[in-house]
mmCIF file with all atom_site columns, C-alpha atoms and ligand atoms in Angstrom:
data_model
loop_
_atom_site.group_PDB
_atom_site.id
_atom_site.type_symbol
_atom_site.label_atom_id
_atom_site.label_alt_id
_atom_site.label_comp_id
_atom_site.label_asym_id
_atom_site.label_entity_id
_atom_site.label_seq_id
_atom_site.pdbx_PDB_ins_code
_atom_site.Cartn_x
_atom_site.Cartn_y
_atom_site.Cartn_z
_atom_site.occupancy
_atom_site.B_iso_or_equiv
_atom_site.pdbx_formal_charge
_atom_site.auth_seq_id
_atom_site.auth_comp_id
_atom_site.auth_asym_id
_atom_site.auth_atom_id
_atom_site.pdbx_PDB_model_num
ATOM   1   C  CA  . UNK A 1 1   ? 190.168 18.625 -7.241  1.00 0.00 ? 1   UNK A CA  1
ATOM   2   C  CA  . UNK A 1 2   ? 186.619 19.118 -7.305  1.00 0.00 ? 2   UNK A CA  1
ATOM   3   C  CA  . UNK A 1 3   ? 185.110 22.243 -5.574  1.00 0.00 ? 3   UNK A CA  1
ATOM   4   C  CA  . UNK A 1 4   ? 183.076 20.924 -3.045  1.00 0.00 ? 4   UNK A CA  1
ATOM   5   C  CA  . UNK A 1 5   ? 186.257 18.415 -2.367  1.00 0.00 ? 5   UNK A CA  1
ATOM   6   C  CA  . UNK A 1 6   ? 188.083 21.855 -0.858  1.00 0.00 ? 6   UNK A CA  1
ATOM   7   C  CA  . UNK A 1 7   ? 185.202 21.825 1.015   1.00 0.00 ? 7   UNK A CA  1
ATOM   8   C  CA  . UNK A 1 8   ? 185.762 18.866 3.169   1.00 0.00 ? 8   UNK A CA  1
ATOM   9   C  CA  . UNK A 1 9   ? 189.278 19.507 3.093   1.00 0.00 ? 9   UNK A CA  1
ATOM   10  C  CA  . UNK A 1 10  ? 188.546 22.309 4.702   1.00 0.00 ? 10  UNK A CA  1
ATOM   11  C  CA  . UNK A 1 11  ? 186.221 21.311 7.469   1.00 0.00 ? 11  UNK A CA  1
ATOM   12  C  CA  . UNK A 1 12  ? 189.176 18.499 8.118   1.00 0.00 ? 12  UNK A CA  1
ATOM   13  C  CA  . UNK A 1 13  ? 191.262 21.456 9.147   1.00 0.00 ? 13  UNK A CA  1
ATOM   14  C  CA  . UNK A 1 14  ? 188.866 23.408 11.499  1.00 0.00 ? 14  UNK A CA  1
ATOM   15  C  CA  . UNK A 1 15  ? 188.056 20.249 13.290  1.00 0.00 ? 15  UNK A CA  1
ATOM   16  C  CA  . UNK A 1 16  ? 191.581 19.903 13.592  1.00 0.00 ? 16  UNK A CA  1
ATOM   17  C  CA  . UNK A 1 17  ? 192.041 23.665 14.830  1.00 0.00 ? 17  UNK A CA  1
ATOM   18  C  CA  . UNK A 1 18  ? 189.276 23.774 16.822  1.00 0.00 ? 18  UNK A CA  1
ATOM   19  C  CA  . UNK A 1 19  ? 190.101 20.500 18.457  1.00 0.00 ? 19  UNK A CA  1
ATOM   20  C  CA  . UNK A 1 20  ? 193.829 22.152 19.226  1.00 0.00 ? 20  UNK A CA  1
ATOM   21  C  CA  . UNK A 1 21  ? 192.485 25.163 20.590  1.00 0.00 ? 21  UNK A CA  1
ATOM   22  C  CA  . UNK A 1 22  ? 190.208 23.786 23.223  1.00 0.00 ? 22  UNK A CA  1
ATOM   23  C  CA  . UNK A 1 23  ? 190.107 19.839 23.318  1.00 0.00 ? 23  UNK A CA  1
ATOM   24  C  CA  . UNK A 1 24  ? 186.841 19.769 24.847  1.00 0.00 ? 24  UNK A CA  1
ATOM   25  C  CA  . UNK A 1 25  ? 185.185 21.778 22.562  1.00 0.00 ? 25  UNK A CA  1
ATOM   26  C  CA  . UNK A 1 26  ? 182.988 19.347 20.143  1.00 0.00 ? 26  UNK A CA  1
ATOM   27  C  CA  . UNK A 1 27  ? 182.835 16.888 23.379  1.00 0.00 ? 27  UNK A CA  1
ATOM   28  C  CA  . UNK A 1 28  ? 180.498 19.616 24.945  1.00 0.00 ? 28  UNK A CA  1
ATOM   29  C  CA  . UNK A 1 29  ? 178.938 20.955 22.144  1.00 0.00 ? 29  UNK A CA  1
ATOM   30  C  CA  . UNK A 1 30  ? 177.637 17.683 20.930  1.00 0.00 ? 30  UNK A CA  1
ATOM   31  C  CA  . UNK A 1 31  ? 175.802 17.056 24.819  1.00 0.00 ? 31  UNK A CA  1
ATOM   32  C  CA  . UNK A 1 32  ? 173.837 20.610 24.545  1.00 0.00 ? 32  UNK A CA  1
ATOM   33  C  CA  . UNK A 1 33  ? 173.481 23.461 23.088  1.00 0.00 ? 33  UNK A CA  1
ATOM   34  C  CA  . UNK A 1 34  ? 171.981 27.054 24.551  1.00 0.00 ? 34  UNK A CA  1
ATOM   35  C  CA  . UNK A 1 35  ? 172.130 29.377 22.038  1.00 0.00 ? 35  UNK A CA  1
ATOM   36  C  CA  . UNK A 1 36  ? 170.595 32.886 23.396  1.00 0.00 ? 36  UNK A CA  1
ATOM   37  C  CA  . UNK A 1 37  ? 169.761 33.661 20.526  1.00 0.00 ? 37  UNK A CA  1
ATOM   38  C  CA  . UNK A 1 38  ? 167.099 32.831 16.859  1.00 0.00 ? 38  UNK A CA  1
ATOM   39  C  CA  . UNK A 1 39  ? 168.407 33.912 14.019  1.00 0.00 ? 39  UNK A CA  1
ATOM   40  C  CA  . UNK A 1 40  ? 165.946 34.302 11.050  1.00 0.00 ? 40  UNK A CA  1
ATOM   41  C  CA  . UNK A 1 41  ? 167.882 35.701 8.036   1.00 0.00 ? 41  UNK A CA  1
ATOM   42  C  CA  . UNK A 1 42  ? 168.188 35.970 3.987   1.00 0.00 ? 42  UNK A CA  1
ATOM   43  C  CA  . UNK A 1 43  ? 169.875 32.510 2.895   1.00 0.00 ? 43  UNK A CA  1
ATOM   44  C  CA  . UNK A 1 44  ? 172.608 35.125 0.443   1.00 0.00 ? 44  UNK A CA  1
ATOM   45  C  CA  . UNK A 1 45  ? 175.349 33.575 0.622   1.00 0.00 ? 45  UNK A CA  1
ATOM   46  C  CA  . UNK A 1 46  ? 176.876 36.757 1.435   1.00 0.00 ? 46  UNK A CA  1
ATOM   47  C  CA  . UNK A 1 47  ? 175.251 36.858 4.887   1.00 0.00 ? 47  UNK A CA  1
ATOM   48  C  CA  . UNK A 1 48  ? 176.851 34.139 7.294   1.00 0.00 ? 48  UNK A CA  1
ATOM   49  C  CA  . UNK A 1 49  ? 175.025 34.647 10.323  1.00 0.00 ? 49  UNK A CA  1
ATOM   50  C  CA  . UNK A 1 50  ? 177.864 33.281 12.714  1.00 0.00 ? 50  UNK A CA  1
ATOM   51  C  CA  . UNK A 1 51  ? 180.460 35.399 10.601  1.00 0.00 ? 51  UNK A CA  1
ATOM   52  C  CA  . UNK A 1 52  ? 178.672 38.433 10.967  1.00 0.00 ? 52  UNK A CA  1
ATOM   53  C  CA  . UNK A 1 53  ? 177.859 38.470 14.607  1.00 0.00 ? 53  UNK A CA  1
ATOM   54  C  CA  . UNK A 1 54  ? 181.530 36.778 15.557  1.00 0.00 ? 54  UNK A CA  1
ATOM   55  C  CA  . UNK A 1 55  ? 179.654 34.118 17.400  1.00 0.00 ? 55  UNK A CA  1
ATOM   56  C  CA  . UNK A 1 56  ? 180.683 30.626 17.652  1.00 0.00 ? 56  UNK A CA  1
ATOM   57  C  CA  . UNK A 1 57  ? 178.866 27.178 16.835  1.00 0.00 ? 57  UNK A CA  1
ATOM   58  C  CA  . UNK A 1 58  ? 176.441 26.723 20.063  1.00 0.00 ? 58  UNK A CA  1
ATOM   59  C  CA  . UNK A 1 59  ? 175.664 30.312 20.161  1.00 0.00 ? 59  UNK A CA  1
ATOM   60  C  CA  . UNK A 1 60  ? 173.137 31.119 17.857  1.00 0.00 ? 60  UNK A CA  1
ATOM   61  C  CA  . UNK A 1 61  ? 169.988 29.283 16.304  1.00 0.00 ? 61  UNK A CA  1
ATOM   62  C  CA  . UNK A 1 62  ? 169.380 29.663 12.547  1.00 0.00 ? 62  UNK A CA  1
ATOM   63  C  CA  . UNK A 1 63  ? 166.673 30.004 10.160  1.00 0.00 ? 63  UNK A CA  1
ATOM   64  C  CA  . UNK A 1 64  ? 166.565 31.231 6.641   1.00 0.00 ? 64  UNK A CA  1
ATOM   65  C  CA  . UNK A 1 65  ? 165.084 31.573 3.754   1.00 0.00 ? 65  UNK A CA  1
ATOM   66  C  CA  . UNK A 1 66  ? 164.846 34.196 0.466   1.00 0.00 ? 66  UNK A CA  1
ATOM   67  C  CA  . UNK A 1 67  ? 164.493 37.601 1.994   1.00 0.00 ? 67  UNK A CA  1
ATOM   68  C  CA  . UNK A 1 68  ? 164.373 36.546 5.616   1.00 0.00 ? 68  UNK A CA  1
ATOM   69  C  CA  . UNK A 1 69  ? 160.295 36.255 5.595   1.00 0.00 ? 69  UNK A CA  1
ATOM   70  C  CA  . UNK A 1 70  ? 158.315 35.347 8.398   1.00 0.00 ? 70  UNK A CA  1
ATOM   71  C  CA  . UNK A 1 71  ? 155.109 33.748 6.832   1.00 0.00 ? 71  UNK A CA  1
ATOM   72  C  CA  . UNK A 1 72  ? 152.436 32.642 9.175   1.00 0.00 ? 72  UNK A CA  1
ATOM   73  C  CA  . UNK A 1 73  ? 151.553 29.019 7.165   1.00 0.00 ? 73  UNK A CA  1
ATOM   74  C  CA  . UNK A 1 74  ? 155.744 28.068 6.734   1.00 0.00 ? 74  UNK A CA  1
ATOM   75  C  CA  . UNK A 1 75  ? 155.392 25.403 9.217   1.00 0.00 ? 75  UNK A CA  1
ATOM   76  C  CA  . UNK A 1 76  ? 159.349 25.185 8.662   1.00 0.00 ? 76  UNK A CA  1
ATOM   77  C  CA  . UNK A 1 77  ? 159.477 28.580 10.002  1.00 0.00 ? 77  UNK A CA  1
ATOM   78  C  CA  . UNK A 1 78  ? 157.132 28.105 13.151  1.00 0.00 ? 78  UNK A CA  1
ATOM   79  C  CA  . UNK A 1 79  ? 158.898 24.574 14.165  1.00 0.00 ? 79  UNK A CA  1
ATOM   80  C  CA  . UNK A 1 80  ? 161.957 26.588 14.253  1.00 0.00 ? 80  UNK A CA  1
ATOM   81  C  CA  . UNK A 1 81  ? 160.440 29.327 15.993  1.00 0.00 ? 81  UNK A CA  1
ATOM   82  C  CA  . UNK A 1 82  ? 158.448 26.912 18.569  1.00 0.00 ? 82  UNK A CA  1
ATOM   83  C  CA  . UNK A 1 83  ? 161.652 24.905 19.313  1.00 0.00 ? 83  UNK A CA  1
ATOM   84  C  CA  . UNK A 1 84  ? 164.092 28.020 19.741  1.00 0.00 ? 84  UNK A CA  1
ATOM   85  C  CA  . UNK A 1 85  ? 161.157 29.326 21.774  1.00 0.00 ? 85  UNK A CA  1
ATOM   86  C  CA  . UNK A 1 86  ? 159.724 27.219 24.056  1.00 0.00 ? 86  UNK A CA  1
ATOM   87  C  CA  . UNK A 1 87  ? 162.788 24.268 24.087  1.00 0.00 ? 87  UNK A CA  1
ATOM   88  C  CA  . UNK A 1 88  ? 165.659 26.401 23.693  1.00 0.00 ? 88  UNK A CA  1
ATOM   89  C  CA  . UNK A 1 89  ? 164.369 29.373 26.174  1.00 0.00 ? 89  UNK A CA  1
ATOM   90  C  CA  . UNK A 1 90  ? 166.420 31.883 23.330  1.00 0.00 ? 90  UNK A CA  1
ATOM   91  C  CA  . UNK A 1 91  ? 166.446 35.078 24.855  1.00 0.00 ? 91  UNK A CA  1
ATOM   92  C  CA  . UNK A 1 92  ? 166.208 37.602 21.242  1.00 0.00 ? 92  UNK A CA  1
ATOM   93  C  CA  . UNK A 1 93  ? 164.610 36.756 17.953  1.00 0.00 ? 93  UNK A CA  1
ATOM   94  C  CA  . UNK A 1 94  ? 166.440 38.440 15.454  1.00 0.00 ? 94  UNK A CA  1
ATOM   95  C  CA  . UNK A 1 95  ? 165.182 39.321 12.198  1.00 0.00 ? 95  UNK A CA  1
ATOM   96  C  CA  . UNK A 1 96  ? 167.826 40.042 9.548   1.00 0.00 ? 96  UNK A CA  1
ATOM   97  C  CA  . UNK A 1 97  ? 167.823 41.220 6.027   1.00 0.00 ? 97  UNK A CA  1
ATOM   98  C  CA  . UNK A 1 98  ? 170.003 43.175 3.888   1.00 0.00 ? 98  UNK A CA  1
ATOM   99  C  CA  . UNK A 1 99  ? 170.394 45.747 1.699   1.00 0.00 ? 99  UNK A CA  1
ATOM   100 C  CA  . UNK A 1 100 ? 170.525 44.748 -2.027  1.00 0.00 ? 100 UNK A CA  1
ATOM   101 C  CA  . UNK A 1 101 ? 168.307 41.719 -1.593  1.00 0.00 ? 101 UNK A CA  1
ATOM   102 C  CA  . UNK A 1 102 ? 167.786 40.010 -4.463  1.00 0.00 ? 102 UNK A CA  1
ATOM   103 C  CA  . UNK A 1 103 ? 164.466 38.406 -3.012  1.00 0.00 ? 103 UNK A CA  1
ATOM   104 C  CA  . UNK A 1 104 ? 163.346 42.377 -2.594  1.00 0.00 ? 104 UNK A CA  1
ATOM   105 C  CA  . UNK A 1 105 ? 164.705 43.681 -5.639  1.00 0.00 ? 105 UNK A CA  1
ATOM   106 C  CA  . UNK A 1 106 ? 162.577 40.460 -7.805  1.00 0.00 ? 106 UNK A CA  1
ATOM   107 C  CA  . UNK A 1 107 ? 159.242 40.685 -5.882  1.00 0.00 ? 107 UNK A CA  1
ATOM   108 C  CA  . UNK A 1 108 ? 159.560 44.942 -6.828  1.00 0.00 ? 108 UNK A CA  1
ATOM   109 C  CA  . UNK A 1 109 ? 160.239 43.346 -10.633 1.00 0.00 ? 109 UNK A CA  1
ATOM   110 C  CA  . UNK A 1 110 ? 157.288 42.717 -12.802 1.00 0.00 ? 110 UNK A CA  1
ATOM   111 C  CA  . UNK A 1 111 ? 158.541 39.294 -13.993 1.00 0.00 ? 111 UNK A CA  1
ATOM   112 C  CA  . UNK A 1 112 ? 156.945 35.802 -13.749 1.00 0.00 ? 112 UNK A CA  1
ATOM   113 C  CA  . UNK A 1 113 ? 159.286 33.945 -12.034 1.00 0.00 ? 113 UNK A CA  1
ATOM   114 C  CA  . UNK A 1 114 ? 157.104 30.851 -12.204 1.00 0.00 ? 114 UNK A CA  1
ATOM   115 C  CA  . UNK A 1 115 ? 154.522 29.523 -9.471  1.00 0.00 ? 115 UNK A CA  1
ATOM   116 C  CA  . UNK A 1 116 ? 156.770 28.951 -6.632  1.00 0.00 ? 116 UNK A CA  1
ATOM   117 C  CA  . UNK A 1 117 ? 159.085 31.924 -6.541  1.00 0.00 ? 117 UNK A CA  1
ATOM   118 C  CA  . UNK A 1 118 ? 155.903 34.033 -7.595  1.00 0.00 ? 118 UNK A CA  1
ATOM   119 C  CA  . UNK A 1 119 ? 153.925 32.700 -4.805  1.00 0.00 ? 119 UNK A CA  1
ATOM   120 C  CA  . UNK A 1 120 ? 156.953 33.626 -2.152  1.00 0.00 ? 120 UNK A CA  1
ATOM   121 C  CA  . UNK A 1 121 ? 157.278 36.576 -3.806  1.00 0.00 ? 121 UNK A CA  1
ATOM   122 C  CA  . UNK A 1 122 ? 153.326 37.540 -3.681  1.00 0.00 ? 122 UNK A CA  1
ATOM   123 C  CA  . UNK A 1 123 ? 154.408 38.121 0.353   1.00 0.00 ? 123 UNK A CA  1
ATOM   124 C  CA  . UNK A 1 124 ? 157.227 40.971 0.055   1.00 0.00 ? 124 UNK A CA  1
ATOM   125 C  CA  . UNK A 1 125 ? 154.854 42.519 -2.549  1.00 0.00 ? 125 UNK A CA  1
ATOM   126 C  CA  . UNK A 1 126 ? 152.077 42.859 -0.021  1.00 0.00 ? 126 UNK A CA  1
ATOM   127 C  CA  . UNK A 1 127 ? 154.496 44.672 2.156   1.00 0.00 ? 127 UNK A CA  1
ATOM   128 C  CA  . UNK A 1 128 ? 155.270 46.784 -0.825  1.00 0.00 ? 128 UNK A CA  1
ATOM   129 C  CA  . UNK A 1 129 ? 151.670 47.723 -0.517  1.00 0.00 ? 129 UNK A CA  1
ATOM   130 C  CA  . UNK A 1 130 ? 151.459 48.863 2.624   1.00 0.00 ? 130 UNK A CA  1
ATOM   131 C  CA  . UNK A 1 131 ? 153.697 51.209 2.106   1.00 0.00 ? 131 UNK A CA  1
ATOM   132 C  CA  . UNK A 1 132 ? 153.466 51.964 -1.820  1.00 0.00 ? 132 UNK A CA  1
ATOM   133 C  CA  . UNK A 1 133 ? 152.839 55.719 -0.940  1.00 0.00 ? 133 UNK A CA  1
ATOM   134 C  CA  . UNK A 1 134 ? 155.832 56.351 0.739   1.00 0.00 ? 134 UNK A CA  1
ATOM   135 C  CA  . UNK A 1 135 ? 158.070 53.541 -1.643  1.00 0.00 ? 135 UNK A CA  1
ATOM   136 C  CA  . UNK A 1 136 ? 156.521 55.654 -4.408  1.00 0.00 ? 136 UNK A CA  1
ATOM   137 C  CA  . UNK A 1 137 ? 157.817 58.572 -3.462  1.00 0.00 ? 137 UNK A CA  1
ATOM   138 C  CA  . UNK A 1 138 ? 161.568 57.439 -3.556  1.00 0.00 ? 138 UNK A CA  1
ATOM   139 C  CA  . UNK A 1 139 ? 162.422 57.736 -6.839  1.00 0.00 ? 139 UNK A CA  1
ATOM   140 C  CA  . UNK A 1 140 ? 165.742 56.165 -6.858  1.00 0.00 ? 140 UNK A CA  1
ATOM   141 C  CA  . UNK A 1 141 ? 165.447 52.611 -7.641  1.00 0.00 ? 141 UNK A CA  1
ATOM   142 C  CA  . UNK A 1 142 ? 168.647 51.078 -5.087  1.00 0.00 ? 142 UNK A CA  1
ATOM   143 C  CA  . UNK A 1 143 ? 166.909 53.493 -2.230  1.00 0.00 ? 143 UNK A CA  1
ATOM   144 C  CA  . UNK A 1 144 ? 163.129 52.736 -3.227  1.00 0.00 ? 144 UNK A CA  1
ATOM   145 C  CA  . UNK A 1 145 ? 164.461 49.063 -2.596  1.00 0.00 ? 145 UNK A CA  1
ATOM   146 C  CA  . UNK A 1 146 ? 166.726 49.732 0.555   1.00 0.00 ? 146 UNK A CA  1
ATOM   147 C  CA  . UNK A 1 147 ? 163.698 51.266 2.107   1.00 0.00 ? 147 UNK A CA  1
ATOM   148 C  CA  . UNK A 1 148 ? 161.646 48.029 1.464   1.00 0.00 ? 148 UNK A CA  1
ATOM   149 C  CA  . UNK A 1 149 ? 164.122 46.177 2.525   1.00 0.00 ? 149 UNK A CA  1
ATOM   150 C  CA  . UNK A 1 150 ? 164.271 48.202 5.930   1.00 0.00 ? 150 UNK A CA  1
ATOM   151 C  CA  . UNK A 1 151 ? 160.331 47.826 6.323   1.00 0.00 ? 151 UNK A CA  1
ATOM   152 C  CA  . UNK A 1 152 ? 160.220 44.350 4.854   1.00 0.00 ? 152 UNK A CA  1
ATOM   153 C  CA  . UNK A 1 153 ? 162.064 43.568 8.316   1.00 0.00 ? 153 UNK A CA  1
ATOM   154 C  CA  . UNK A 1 154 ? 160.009 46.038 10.368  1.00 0.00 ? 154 UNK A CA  1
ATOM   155 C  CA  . UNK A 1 155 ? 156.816 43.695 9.161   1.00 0.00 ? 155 UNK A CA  1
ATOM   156 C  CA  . UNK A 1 156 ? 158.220 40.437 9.848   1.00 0.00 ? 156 UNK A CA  1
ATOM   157 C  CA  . UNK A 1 157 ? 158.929 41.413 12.995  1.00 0.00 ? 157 UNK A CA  1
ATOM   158 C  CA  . UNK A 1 158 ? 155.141 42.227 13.556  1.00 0.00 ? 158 UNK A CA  1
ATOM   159 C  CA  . UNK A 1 159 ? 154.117 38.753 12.020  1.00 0.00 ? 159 UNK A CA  1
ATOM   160 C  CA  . UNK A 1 160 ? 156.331 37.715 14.735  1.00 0.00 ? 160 UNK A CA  1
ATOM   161 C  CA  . UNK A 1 161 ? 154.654 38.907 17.422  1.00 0.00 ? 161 UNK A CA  1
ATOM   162 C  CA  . UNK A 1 162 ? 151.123 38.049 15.851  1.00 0.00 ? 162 UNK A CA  1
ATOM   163 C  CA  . UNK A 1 163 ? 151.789 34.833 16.273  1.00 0.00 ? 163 UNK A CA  1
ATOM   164 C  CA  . UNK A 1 164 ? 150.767 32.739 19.298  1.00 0.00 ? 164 UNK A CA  1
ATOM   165 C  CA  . UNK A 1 165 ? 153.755 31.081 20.048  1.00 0.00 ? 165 UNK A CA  1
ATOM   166 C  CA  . UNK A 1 166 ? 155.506 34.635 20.478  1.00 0.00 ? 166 UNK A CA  1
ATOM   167 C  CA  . UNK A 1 167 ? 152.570 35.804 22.387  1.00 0.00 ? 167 UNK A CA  1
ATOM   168 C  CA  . UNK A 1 168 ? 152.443 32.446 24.864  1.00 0.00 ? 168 UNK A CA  1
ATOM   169 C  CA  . UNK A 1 169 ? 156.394 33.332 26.081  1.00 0.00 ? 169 UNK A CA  1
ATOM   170 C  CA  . UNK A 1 170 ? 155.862 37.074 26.529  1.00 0.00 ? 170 UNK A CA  1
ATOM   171 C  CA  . UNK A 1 171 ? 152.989 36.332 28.952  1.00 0.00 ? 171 UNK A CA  1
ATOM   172 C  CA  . UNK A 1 172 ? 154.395 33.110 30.492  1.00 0.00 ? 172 UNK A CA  1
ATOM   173 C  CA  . UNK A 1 173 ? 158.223 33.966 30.130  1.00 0.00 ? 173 UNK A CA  1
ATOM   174 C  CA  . UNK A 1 174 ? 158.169 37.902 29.652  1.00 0.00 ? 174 UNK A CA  1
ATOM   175 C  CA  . UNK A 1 175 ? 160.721 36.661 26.857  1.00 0.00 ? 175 UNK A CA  1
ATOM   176 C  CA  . UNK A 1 176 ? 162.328 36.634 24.374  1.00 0.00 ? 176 UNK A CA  1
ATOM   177 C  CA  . UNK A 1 177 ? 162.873 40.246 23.173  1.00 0.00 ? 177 UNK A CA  1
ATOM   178 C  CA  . UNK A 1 178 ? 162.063 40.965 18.972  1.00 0.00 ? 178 UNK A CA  1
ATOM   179 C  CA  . UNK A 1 179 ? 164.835 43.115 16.775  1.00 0.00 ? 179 UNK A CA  1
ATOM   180 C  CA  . UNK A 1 180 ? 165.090 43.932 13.195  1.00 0.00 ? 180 UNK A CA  1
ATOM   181 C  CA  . UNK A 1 181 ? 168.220 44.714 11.364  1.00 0.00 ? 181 UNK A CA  1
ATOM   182 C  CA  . UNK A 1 182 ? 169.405 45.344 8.402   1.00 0.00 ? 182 UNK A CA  1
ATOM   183 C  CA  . UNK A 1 183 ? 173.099 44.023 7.235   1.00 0.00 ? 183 UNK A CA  1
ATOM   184 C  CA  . UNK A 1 184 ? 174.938 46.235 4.981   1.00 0.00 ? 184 UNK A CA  1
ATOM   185 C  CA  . UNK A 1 185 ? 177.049 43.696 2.212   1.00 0.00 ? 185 UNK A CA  1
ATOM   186 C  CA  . UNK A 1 186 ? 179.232 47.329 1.380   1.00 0.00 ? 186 UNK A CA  1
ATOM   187 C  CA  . UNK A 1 187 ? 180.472 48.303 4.667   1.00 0.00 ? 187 UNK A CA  1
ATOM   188 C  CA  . UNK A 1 188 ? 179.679 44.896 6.688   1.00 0.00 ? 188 UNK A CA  1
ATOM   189 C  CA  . UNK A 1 189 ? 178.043 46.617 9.000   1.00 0.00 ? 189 UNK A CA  1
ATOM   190 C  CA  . UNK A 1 190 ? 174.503 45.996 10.948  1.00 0.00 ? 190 UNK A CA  1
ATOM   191 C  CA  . UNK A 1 191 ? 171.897 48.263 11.436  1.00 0.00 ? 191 UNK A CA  1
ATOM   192 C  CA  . UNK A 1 192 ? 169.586 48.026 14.194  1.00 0.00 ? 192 UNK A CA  1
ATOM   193 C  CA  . UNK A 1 193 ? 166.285 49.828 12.665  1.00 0.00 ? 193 UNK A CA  1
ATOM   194 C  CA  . UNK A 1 194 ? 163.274 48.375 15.195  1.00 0.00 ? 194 UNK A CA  1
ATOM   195 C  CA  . UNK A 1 195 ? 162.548 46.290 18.607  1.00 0.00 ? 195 UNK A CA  1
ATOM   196 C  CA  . UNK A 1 196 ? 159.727 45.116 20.116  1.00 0.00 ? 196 UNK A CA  1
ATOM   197 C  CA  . UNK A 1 197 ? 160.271 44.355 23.912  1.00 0.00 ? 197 UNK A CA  1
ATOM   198 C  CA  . UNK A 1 198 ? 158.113 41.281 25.315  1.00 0.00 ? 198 UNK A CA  1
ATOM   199 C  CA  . UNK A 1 199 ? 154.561 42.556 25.855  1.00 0.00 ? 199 UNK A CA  1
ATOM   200 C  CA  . UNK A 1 200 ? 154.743 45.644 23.448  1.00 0.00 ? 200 UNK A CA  1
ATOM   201 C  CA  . UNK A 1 201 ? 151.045 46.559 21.731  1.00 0.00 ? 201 UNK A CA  1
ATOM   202 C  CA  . UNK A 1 202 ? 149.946 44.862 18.826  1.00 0.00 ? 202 UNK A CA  1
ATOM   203 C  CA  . UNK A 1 203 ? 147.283 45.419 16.557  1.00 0.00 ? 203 UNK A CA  1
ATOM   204 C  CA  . UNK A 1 204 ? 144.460 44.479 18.625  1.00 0.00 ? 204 UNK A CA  1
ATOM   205 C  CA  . UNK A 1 205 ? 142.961 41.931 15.640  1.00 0.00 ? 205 UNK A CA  1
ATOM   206 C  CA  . UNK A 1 206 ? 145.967 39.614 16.083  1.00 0.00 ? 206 UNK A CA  1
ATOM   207 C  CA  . UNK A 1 207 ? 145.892 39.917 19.678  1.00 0.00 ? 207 UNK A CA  1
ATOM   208 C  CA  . UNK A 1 208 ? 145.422 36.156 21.461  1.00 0.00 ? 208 UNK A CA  1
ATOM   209 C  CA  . UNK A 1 209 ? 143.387 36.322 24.543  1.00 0.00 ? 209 UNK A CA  1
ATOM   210 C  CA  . UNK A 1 210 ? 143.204 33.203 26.052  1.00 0.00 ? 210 UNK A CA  1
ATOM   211 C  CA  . UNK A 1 211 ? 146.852 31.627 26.001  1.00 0.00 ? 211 UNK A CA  1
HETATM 212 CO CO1 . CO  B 2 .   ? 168.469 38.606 0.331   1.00 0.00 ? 1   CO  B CO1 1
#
């Protein structure tokens, strides 16, 4: 068998185990979904959103990319944001990375990984230099990059609420809230290291006036 044969194999068997447990299950899920929540993650395949957060299929919107970046021109970033915004009313925008992250650990490298990676790269090194005098300081290479990773998240959070579409909903919809975390892939666990509640300050130069 081939590999990615197992993998319809196995999706034939949780259809057929969902569909035991609660008959109605794809029958409603297929009329709406209301997921509370947008997830914007690192696409490791180590980091399952659903898995991670034990929530089920309906219950959380996903977007993600290498190193969980929120870059104002991705317009695959901001139609996902828009939509789970202002169509799907979700309540928290979670930003997710993790520690480890390849994404982190290359844009800290000084190799050429070629134009595109380079140029997606060129926006976790910018974070890096915000905060080169502190990353400086750690002289341990896996802490020097679990502390990027950590602010990495703390900044795309910000670009978050620099954008118009965040700022629209907190003043029309005083929603949703912002959080970044940071999954650990050794212990599994998730670490809640900022949140912005709707209408926090920003820095006044990305401030929208007249939504
Ligand atoms: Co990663």
């Amino acid at each position: 068998m081939n590999a990615y044969e197992k993998l319809l194999l196995e999706n034939k068997a949780w259809s057929e185990e969902m569909h035991q447990e609660d008959p109605e299950f794809f029958k409603r899920l297929s009329a709406l979904q209301t997921p509370e929540f947008l997830w914007i993650g690192c696409s490791d395949s180590r980091v399952p959103a659903d898995k991670i957060t034990g929530t089920q299929p309906g219950e959380i919107f996903v977007h993600r990319n290498i190193a969980n970046m929120v870059v104002h021109t991705d317009v695959n970033l901001l139609s996902v944001l828009d939509y789970a915004v202002n169509y799907l009313k979700v309540k928290h925008v979670i930003v997710c990375g993790h520690y480890g992250c390849g994404g982190v650990k290359a844009a800290m490298s000084n190799q050429d990984f070629k134009p595109v990676l380079n140029m997606w790269l060129r926006n976790i090194k910018d974070v890096y230099h915000i905060y080169k005098e502190e990353l400086n300081g750690i002289k341990d290479d896996e802490h020097r990059t679990d502390r990027l990773v950590e602010l990495n998240v703390k900044e795309q959070v910000y670009h978050l609420a620099q954008t118009s579409i965040i700022q629209r909903a907190w003043k029309n919809d005083n929603s949703p809230h912002l959080h970044g975390w940071v999954y650990g892939l050794k212990d599994g666990l998730i670490k809640p290291v900022m949140e912005m509640t709707p209408n926090s300050p920003i820095d006044p130069l990305y401030h929208y006036e007249d939504l």
